[in-house]
Backbone as ProteinMPNN parsed JSONL, in Angstrom:
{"seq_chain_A": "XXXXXXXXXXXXXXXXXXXXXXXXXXXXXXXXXXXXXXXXXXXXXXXXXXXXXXXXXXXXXXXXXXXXXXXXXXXXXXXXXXXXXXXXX", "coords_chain_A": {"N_chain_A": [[98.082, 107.765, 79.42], [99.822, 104.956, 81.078], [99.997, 101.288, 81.801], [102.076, 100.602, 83.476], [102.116, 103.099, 85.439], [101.438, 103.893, 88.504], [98.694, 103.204, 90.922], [97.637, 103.162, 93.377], [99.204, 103.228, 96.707], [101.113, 102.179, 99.159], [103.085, 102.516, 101.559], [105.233, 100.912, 104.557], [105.83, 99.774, 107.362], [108.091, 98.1, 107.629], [109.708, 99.101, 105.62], [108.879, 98.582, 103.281], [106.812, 98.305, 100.094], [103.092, 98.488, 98.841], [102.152, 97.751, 96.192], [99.645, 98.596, 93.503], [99.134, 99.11, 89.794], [97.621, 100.711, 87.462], [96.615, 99.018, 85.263], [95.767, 97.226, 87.131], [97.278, 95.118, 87.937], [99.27, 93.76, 91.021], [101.897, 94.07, 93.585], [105.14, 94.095, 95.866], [107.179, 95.938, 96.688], [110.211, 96.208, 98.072], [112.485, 97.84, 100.251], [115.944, 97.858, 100.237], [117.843, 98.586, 102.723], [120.82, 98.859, 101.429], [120.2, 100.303, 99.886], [119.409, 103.028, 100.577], [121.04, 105.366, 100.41], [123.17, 108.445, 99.038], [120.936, 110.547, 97.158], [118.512, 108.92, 98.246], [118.97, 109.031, 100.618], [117.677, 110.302, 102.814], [115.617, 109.053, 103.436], [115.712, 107.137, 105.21], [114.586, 107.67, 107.968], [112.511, 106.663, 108.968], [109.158, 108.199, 109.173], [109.117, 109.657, 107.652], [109.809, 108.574, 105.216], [107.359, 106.431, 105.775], [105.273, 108.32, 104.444], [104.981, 108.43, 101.994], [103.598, 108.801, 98.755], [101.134, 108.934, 95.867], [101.97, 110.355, 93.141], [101.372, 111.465, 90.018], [101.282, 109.033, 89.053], [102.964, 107.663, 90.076], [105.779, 106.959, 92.947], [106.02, 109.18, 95.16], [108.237, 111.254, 97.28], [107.856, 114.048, 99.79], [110.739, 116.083, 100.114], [112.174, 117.592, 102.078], [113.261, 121.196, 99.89], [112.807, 119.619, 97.65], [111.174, 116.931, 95.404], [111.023, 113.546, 95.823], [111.203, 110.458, 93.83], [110.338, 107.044, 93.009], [111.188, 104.88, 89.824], [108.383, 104.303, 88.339], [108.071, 102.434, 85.927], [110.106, 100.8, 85.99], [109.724, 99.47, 88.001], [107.11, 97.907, 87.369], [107.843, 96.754, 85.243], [110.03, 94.594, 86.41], [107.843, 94.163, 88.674], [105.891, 92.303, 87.497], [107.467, 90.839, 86.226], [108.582, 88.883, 88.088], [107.78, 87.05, 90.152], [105.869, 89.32, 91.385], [107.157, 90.999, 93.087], [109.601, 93.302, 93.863], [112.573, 94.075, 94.374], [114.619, 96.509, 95.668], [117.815, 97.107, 95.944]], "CA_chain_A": [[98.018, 106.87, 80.56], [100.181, 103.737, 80.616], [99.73, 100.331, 82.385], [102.783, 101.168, 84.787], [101.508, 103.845, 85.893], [100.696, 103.53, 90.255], [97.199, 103.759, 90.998], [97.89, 102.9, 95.034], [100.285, 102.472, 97.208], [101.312, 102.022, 100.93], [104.774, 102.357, 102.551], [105.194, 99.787, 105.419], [107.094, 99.871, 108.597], [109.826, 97.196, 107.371], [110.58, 99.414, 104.062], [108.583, 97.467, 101.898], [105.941, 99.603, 99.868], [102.524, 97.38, 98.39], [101.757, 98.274, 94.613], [99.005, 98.766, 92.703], [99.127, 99.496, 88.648], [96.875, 100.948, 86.537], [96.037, 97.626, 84.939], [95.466, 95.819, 87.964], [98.86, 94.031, 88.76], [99.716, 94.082, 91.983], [103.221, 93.512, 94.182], [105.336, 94.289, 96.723], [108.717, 96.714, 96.346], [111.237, 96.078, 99.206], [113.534, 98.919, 99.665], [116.754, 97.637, 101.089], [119.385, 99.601, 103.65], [121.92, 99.524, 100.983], [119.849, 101.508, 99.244], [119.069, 104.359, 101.239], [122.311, 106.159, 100.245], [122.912, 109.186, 98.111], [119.602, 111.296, 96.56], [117.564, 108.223, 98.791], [119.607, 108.722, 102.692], [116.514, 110.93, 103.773], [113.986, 107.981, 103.482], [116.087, 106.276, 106.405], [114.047, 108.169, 108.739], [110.994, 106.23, 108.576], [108.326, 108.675, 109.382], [109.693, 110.294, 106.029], [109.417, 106.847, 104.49], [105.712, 106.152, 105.715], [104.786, 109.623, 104.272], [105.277, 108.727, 100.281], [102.369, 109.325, 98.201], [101.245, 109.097, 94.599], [101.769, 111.515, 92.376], [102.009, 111.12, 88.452], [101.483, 107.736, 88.987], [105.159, 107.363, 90.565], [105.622, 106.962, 94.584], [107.025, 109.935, 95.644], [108.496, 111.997, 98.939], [108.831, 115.531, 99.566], [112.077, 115.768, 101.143], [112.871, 119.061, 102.136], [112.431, 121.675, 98.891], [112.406, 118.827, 96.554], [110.715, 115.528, 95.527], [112.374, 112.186, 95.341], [110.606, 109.087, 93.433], [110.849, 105.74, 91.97], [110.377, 105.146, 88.514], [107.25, 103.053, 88.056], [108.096, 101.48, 84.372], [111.298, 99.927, 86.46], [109.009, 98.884, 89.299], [105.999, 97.461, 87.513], [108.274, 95.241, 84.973], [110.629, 94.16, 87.975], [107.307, 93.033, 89.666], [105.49, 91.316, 86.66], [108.612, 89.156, 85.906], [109.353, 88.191, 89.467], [106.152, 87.022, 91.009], [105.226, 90.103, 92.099], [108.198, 91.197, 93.807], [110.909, 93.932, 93.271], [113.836, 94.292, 95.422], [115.452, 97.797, 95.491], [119.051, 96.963, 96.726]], "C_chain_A": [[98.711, 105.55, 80.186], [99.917, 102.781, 81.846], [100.591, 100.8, 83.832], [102.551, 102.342, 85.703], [100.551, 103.58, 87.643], [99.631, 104.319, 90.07], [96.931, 104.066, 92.639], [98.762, 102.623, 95.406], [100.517, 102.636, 99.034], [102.972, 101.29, 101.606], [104.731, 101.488, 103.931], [106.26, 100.057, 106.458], [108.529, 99.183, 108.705], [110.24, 97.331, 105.957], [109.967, 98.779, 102.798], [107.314, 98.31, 101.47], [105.099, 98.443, 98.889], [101.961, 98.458, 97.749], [100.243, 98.128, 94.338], [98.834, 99.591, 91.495], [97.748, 99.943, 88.144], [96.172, 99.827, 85.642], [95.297, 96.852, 85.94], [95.952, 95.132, 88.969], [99.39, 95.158, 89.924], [101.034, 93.399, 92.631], [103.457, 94.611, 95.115], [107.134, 94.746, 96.53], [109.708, 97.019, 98.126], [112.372, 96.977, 98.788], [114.487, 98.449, 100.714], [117.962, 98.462, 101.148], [120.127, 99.923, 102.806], [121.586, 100.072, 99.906], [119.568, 103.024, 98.956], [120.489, 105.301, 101.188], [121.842, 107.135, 99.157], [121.455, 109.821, 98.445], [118.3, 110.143, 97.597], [117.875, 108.05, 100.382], [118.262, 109.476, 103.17], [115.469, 110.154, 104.169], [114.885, 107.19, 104.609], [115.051, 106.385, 107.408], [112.491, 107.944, 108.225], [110.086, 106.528, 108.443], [108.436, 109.242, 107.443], [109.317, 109.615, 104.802], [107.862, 106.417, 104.135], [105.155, 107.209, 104.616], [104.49, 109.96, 102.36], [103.665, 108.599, 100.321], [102.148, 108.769, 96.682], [100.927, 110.016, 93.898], [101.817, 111.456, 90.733], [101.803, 109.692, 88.163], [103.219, 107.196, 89.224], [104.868, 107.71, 92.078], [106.298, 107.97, 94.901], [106.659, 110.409, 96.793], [108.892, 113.451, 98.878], [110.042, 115.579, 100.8], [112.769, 117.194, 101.086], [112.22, 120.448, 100.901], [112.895, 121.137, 97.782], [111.277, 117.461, 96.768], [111.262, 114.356, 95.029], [110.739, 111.284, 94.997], [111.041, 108.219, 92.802], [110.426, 105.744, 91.024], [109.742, 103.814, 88.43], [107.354, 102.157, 86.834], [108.957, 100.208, 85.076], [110.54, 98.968, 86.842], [107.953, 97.923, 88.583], [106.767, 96.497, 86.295], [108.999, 94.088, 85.923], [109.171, 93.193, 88.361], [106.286, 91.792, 88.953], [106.311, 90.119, 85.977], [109.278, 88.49, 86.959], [108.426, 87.732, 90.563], [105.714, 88.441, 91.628], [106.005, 90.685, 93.482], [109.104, 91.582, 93.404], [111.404, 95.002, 94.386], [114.965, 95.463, 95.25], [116.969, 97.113, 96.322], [120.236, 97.956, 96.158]], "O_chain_A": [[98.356, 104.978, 79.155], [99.626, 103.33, 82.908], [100.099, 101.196, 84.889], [102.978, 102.25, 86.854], [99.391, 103.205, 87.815], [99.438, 105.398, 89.511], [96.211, 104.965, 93.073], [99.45, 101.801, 94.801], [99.864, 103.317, 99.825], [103.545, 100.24, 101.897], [103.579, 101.626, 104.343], [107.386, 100.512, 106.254], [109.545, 99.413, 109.361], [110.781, 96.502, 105.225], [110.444, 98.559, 101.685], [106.75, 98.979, 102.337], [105.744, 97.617, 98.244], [101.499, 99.524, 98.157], [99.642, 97.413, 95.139], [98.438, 100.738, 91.705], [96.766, 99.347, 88.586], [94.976, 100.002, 85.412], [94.417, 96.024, 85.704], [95.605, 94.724, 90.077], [99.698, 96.35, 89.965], [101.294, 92.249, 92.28], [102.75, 95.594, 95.341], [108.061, 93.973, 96.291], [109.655, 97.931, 98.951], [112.998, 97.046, 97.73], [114.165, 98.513, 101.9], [118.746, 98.882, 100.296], [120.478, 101.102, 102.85], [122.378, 100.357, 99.008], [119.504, 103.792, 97.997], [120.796, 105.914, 102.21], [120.799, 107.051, 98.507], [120.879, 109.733, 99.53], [117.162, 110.609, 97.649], [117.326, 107.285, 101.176], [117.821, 108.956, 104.195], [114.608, 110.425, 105.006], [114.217, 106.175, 104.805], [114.544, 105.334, 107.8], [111.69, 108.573, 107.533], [109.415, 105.782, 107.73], [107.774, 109.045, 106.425], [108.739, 109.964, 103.773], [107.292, 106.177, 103.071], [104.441, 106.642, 103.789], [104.095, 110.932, 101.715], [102.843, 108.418, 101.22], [103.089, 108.096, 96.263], [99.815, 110.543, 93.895], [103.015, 111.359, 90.465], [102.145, 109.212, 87.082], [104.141, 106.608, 88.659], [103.998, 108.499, 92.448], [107.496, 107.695, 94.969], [105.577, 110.314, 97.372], [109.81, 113.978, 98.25], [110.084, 115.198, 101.97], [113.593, 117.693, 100.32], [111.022, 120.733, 100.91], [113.376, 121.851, 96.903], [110.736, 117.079, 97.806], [111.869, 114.226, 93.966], [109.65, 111.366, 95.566], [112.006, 108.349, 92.05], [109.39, 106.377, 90.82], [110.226, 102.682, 88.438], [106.672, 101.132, 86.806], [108.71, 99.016, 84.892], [110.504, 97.847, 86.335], [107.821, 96.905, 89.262], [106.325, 95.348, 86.3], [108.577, 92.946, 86.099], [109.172, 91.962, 88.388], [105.952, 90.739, 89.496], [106.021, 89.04, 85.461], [110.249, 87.739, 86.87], [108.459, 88.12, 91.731], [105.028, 88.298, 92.641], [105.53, 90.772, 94.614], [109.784, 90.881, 92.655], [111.009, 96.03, 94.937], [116.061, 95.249, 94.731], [116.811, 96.643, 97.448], [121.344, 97.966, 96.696]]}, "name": "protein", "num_of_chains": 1, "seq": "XXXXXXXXXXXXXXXXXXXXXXXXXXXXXXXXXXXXXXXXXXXXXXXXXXXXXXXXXXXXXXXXXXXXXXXXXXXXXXXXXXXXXXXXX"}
């Protein structure tokens, strides 16, 4: 079990998804438009978007017959060295 490791989480109607770690630390991961390209164009379609989950301690989506996720080590230094705020672009 490591600290980074998602304990909660909740996808948001304006793309923005609110954290909770395994430690504690909490933030707020904004996924922006010019991100949604490539291996991440299916999460355009917001319902798709709302629909992530936690699995492994990592946010993921089933998208068709796979699963797409973020990697939480990224996400949970990102939001401990930036007040609590990490900006997918």
């Amino acid at each position: 079990m490591f600290n980074w490791e998602i304990r909660k989480a909740k996808c948001n109607n304006d793309y923005s998804i609110n954290v909770e770690f395994l430690d504690g630390l909490k933030g707020v991961v904004i996924v922006k438009e010019t991100r949604l390209i490539n291996v991440f164009e299916p999460l355009k379609d917001l319902q798709l978007f709302l629909s992530g989950f936690v699995k492994y301690g990592a946010i993921t989506w089933n998208v068709g017959d796979y699963e797409l996720d973020l990697a939480p080590d990224t996400m949970y230094k990102a939001i401990k060295n930036n007040n609590g705020v990490y900006v997918l672009q």
